Coordinates of C-alpha atoms and ligand atoms in Angstrom, one line a residue:
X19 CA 0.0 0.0 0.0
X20 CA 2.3 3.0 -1.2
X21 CA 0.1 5.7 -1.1
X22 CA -0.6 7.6 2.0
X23 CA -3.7 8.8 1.1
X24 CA -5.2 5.4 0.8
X25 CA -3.7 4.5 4.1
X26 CA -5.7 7.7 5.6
X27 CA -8.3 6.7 3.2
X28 CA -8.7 3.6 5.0
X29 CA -9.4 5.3 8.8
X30 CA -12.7 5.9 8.2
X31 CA -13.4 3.0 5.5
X32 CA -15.3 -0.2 6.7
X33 CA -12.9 -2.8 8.1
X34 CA -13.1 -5.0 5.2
X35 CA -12.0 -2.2 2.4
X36 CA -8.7 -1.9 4.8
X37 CA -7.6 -5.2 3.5
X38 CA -5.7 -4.4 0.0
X39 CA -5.8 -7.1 -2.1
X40 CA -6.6 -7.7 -5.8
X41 CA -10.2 -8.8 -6.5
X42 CA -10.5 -11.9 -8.7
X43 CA -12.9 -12.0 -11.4
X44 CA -14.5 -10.8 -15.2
X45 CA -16.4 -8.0 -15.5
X46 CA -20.1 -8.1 -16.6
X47 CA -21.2 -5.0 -17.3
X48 CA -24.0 -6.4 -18.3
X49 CA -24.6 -7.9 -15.1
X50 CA -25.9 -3.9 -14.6
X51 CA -29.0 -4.7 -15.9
X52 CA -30.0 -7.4 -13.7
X53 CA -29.6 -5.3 -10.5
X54 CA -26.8 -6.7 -7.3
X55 CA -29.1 -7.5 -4.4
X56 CA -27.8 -6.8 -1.3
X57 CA -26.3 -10.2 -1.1
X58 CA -24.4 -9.7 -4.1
X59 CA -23.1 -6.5 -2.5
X60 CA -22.3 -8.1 0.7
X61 CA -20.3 -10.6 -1.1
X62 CA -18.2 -8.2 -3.1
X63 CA -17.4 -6.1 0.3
X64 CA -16.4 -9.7 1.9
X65 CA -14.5 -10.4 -1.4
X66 CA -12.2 -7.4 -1.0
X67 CA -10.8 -9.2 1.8
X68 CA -9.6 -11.8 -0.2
X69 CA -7.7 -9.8 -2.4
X70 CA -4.0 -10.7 -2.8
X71 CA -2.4 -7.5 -4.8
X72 CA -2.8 -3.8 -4.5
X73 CA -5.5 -2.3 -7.1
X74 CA -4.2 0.7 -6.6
X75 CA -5.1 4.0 -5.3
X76 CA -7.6 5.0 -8.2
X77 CA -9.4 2.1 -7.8
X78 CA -8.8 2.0 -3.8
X79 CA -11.1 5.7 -4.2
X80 CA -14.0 4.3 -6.6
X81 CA -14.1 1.6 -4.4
X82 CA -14.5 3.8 -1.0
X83 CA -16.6 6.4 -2.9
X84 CA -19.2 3.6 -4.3
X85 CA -19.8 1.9 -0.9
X86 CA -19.9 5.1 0.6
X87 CA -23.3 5.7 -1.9
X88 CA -24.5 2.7 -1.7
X89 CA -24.9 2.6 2.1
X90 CA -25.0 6.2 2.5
X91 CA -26.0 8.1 -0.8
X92 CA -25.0 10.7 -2.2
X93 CA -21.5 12.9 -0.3
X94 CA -23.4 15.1 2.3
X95 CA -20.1 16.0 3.9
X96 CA -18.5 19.2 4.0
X97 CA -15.6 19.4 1.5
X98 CA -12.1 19.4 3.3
X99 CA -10.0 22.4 2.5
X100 CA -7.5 22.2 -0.3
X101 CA -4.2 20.8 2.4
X102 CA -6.3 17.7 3.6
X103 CA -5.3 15.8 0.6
X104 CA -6.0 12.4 1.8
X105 CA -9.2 13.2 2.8
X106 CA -10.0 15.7 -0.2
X107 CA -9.0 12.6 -2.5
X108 CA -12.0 11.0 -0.8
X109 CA -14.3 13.6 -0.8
X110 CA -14.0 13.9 -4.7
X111 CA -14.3 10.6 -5.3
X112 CA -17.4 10.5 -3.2
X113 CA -18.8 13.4 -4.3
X114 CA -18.2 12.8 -7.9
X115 CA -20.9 10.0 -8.0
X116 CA -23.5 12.5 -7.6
X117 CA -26.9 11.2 -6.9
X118 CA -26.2 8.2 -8.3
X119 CA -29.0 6.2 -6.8
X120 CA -27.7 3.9 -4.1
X121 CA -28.5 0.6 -5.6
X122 CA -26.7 1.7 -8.9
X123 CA -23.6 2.4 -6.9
X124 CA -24.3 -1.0 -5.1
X125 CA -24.0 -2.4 -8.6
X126 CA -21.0 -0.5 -9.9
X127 CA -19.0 -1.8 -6.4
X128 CA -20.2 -5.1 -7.1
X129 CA -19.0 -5.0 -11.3
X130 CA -15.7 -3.6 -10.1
X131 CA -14.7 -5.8 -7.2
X132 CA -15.8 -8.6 -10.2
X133 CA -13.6 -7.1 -12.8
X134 CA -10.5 -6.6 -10.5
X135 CA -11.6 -10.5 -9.9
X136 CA -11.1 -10.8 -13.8
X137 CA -7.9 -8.6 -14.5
X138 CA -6.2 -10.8 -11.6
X139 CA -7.2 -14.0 -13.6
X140 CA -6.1 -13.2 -17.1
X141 CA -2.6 -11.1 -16.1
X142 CA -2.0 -14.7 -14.2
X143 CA -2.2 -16.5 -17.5
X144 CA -1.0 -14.3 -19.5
X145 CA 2.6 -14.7 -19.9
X146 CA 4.2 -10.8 -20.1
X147 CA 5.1 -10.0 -23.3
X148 CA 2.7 -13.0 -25.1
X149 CA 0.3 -11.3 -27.4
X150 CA -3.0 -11.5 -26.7
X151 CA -6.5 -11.8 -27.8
X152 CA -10.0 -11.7 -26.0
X153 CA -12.7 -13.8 -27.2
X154 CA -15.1 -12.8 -24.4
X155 CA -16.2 -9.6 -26.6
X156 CA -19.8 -9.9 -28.6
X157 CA -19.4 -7.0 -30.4
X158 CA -15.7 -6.2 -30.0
X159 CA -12.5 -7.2 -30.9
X160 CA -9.8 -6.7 -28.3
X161 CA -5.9 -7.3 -28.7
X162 CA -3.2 -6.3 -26.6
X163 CA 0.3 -6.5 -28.6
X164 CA 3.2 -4.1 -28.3
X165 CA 2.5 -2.6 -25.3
X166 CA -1.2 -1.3 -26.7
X167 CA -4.3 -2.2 -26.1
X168 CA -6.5 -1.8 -29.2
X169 CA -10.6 -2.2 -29.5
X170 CA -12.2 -2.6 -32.7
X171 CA -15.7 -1.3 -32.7
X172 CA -17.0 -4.9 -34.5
X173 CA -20.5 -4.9 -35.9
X174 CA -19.6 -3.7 -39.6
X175 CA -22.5 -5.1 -41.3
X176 CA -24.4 -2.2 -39.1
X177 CA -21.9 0.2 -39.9
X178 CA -20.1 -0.4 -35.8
X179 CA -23.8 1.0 -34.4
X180 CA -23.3 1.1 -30.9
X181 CA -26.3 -1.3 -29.1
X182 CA -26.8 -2.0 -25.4
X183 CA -24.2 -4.8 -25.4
X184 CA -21.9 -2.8 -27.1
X185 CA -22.0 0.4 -24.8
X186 CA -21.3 -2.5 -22.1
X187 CA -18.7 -4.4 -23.6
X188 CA -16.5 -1.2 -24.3
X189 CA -16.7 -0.2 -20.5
X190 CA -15.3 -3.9 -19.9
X191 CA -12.6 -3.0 -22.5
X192 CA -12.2 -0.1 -21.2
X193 CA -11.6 -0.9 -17.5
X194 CA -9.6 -4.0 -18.4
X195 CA -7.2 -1.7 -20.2
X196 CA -6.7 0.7 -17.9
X197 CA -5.7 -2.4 -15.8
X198 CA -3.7 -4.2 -17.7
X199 CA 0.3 -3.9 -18.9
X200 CA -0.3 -2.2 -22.3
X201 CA 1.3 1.5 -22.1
X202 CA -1.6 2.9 -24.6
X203 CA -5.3 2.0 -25.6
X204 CA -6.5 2.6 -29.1
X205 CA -10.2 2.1 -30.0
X206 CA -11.0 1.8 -34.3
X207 CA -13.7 0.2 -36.0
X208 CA -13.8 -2.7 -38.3
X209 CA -15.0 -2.2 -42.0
X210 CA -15.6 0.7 -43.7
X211 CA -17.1 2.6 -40.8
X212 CA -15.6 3.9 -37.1
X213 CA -19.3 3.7 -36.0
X214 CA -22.6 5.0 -36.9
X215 CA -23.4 6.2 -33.5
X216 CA -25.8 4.9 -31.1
X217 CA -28.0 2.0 -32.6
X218 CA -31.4 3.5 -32.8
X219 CA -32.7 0.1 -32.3
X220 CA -32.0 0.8 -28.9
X221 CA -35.0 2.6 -28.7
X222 CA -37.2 -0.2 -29.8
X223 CA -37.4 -3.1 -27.2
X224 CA -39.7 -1.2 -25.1
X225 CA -42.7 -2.6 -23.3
X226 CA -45.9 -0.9 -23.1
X227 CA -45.7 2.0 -20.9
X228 CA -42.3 1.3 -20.2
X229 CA -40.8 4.5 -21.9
X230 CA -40.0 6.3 -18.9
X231 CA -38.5 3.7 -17.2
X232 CA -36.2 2.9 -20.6
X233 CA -35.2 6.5 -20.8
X234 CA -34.1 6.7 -16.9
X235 CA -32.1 3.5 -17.2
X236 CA -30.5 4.6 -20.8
X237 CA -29.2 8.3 -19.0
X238 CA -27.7 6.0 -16.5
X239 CA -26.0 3.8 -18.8
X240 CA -25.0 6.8 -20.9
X241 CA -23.8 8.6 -18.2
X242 CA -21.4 5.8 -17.3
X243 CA -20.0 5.1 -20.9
X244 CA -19.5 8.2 -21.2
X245 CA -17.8 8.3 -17.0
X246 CA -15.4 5.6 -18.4
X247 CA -13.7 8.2 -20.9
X248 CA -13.4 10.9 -18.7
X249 CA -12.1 8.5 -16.0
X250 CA -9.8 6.6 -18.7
X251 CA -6.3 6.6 -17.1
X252 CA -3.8 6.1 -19.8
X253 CA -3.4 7.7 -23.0
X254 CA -6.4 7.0 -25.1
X255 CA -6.3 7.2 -28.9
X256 CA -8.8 7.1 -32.0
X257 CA -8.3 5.6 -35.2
X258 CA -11.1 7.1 -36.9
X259 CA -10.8 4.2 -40.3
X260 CA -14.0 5.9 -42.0
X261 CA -17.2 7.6 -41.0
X262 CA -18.1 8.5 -37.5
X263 CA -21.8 9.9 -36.5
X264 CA -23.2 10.7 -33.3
X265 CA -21.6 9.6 -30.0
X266 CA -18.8 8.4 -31.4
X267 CA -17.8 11.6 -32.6
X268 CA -18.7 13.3 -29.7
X269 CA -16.7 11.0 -27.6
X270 CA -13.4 12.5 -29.0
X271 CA -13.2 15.2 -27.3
X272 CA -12.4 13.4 -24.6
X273 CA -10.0 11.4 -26.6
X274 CA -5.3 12.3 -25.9
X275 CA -4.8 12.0 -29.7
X276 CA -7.6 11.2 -32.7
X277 CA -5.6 9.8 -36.2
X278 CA -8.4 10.0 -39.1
X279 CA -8.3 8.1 -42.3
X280 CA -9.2 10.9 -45.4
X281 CA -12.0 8.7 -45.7
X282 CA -13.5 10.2 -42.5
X283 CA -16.2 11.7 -41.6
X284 CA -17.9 13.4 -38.7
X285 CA -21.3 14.2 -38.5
X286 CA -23.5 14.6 -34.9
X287 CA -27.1 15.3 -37.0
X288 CA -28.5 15.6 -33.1
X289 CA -31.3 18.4 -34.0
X290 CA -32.5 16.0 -37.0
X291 CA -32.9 13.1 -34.6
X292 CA -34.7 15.2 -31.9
X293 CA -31.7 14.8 -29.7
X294 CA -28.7 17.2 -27.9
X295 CA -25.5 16.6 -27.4
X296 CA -23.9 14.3 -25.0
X297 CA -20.2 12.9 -24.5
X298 CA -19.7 16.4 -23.0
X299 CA -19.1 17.6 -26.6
X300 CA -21.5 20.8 -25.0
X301 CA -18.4 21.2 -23.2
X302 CA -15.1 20.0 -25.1
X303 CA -16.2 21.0 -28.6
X304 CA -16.7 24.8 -27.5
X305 CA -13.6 24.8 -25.9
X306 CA -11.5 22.9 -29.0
X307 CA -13.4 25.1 -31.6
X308 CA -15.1 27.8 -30.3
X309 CA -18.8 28.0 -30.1
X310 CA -19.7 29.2 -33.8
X311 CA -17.6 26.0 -35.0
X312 CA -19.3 23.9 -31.9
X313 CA -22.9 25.0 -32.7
X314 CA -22.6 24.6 -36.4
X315 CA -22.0 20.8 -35.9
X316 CA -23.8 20.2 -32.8
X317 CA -26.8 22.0 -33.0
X318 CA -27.6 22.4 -36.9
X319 CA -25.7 18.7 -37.8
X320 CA -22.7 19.9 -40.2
X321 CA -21.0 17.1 -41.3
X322 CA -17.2 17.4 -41.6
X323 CA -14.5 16.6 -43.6
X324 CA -11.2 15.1 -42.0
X325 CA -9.3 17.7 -42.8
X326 CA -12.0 20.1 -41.8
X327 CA -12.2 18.4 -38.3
X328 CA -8.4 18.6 -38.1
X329 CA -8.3 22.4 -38.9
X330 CA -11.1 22.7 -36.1
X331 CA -8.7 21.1 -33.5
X332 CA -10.8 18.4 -33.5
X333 CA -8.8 15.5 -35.6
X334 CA -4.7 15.4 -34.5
X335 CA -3.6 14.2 -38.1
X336 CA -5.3 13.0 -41.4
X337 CA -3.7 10.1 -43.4
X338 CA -4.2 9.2 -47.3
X339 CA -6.8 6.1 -46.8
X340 CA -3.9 4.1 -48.7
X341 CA -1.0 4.4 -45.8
X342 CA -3.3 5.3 -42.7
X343 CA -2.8 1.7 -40.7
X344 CA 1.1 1.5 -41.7
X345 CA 1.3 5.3 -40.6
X346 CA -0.6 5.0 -37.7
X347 CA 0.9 2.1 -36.1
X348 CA 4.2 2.8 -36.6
X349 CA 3.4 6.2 -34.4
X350 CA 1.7 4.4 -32.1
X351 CA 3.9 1.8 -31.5
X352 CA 6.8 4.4 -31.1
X353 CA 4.8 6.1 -28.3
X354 CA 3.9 2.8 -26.6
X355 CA 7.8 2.6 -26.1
X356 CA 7.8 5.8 -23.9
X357 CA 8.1 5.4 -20.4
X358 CA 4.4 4.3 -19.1
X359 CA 4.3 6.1 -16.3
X360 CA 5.6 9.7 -17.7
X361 CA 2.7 8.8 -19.9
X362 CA 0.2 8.2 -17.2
X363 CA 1.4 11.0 -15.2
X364 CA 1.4 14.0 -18.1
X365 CA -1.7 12.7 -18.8
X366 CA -3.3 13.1 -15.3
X367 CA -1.4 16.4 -15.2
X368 CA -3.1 17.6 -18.5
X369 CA -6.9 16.2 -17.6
X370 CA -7.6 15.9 -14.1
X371 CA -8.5 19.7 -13.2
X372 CA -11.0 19.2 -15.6
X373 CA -12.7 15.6 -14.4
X374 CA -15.1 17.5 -11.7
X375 CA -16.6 19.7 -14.7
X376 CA -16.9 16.9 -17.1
X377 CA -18.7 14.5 -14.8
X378 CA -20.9 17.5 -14.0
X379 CA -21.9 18.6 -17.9
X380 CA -22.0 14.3 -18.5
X381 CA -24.5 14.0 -15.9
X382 CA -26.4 17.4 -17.1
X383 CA -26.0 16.3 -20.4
X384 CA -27.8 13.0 -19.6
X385 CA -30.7 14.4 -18.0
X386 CA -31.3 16.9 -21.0
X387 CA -31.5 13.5 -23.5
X388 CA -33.8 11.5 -21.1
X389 CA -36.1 14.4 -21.4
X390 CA -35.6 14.6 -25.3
X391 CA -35.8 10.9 -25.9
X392 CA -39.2 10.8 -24.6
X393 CA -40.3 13.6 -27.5
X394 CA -41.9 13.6 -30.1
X395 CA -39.1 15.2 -32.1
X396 CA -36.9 12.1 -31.1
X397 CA -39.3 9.1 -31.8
X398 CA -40.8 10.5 -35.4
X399 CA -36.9 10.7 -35.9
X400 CA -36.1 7.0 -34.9
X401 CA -39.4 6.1 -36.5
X402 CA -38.6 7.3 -39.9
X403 CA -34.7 6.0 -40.0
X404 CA -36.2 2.7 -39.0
X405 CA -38.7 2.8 -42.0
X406 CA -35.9 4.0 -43.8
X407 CA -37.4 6.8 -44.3
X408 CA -34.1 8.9 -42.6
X409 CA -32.3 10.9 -45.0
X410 CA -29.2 12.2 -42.8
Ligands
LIG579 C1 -36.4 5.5 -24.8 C2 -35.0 5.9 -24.8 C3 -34.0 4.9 -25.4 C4 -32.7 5.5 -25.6 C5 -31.6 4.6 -25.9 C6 -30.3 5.5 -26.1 C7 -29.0 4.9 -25.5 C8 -27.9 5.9 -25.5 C9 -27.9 7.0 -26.6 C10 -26.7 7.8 -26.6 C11 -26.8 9.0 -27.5 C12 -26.3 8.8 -28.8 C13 -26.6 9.5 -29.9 C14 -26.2 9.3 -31.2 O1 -25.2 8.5 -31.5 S1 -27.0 10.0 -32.5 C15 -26.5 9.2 -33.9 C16 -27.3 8.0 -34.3 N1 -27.0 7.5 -35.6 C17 -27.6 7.8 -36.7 O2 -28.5 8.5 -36.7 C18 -27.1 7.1 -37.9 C19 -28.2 6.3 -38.6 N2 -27.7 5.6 -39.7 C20 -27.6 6.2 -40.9 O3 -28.0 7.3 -41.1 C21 -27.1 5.3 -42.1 O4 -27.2 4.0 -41.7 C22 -25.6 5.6 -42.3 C23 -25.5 7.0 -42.9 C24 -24.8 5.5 -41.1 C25 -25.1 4.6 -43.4 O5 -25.9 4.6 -44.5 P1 -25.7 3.5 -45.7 O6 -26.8 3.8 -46.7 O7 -24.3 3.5 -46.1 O8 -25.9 2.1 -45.0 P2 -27.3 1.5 -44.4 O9 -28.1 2.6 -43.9 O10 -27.8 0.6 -45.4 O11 -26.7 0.7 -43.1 C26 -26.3 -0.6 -43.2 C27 -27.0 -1.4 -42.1 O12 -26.6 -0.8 -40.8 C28 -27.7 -0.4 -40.1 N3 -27.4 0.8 -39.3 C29 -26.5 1.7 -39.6 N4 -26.4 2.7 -38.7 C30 -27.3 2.3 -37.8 C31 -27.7 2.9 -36.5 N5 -27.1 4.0 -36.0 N6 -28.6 2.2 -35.8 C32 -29.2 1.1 -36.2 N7 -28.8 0.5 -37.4 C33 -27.9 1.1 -38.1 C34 -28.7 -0.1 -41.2 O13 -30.0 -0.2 -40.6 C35 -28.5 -1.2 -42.1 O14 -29.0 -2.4 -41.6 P3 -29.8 -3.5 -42.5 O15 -28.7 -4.0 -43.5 O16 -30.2 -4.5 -41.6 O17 -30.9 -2.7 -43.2

């Protein structure tokens, strides 16, 4: 236990989050939508004291802060003054959550003590260096090679549309990678898309009066997707391949580098779908374009170029389509050499004075579209690009 701050952490932690060891197991997100009871719960807070290895101090917080909610709810304390680190570390962590209802933090402590569980189990068979490849990914593909972890968005028949069990499965990438020994994460999609944005099939399996119900639960899931990128630890980078719309654009703001084929696109046509913005674009796109660049593609829906989205801060670098992979990789795996930590470290430097306003415009953000979803506007949209009637 290195850090002090999880030492003081600890003081006023339950005696079972005292014991640092490193949970066991896989992570299924979409365990999420069947609810932890409190027996579940009870078992994770008993498995924490089984765990052999240090998770670290990052996870050490999220831990404290989601058994805090889920027995508690949301931080009522007052917040300690800027020299009580340890305790300000704690207070953040706590606070950040929000009023995220208790049995949803109940669940989140529950999927993490199960995917430290799982990080534990594949690092142990996983000989270091030995290339590796996940088949426990539905709509993913998931390699780790070189020192870098890359996802490959992997529905191209739908274009890389991001369903339910998608939005899942790339938090389980995502917190595996921040976990595991690669240096850098890079998430692309297979075929000729990056992704088509959120599947708007996801607003189909609803049952009768149920609406309500599915909106609340889809602001929570999209609140946490997008939490995972804001939250991401090492230096995450896109390799936009082709057209991106919707979330997936919006995403990159949050992105430390995005590499776009020529062939790219990017296009958030939120006003025609009845929609706003979300992936705290209302946030990062004013502040990498300025708001007449922002509003022109988030509110009335212009699509991009690459080299349109690179002059508007947006896109690092654009590649010919014939020598993006070859130029790409050979970048990425020369950054992948650089000291991991240095990495980690600039990167925290760079992004963390900003975490407190992103999870604040995510969750705002959120709310806004679970309000919109249930409009009119939004389900004449999804209506008519489901008769194919959507002309984008
Ligand atoms: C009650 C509340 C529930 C809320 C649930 C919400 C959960 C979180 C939401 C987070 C917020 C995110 C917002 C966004 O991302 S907005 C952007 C949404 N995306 C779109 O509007 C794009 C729609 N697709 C298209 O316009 C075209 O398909 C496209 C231009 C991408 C490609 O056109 P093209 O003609 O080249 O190809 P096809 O249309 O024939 O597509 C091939 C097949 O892929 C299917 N497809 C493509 N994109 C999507 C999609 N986004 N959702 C569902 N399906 C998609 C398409 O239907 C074709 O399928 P078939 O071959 O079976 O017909």
């Amino acid at each position: 236990m290195a850090n002090p701050a999880w030492r003081l952490a600890q003081r006023s932690c339950p005696s079972h989050l005292q014991v640092v060891s490193f949970p066991v197991v896989q992570l299924h997100m979409n365990r999420t939508a069947m609810r932890a009871s409190q027996k579940d719960f009870e078992n994770a807070v008993n498995q924490v004291k089984l765990l052999k290895k240090d998770p670290g101090n990052e996870v050490k917080l999220k831990l404290y802060a989601l058994y805090k909610q889920a027995t508690e709810g949301p931080c009522d304390m007052p917040k300690p003054g800027v020299f009580d680190l340890i305790n300000k570390a704690k207070w953040d962590a706590w606070n950040t959550l929000g009023t995220l209802p208790k049995e949803t933090a109940r669940q989140n402590y529950v999927d993490l003590v199960s995917s430290l569980s799982s990080s534990l189990e594949s690092s142990s068979q996983v000989e270091p260096g030995t290339d590796r490849k996940s088949t426990a990914y539905e709509t993913l593909m998931v390699t780790s090679e070189d020192g870098i972890t890359k996802i490959t968005l992997n529905r191209p028949a739908k274009k890389n549309a991001i369903n339910i069990e998608m939005y899942h499965e790339i938090m389980r990438a995502l917190k595996a990678a921040s976990k595991d020994d690669s240096s850098i994460t890079v998430l692309t999609g297979n075929g000729d898309y990056y992704s088509s944005g959120n599947d708007l099939t996801n607003f189909t399996d609803i049952p009768p009066g149920g609406v309500e119900e599915k909106a609340k639960n889809s602001a929570i899931l999209l609140r946490e997707f997008v939490g995972c990128f804001i939250d991401f630890p090492k230096p995450l980078i896109a390799m936009v391949n082709g057209p991106a719309v919707g979330i997936s654009v919006t995403i990159l703001g949050l992105f430390d580098a995005v590499y776009a084929s020529d062939r790219a696109t990017f296009h958030t046509p939120f006003s025609h779908l009845g929609q706003s913005p979300e992936g705290c674009s209302s946030y990062t796109f004013l502040k990498i374009m300025g708001p007449a660049k922002a509003t022109e593609m988030l509110v009335f829906g212009k699509k991009l170029t690459a080299g349109e989205a690179c002059a508007q801060g947006l896109v690092t670098e654009v590649f010919p389509d014939s020598t993006f992979q070859k130029e790409v990789w050979t970048r990425l795996k020369a950054f992948a050499k650089l000291p991991p930590n240095a990495m980690r470290i600039s990167k925290e430097v760079i992004r963390n004075r900003e975490k407190e306003k992103l999870h604040a415009v995510n969750a705002e953000e959120c709310s806004v579209l679970q309000e919109r979803w249930l409009s009119d506007e939004c389900m004449n949209a999804v209506v008519n690009f489901l008769s194919r009637k959507s002309n984008l």
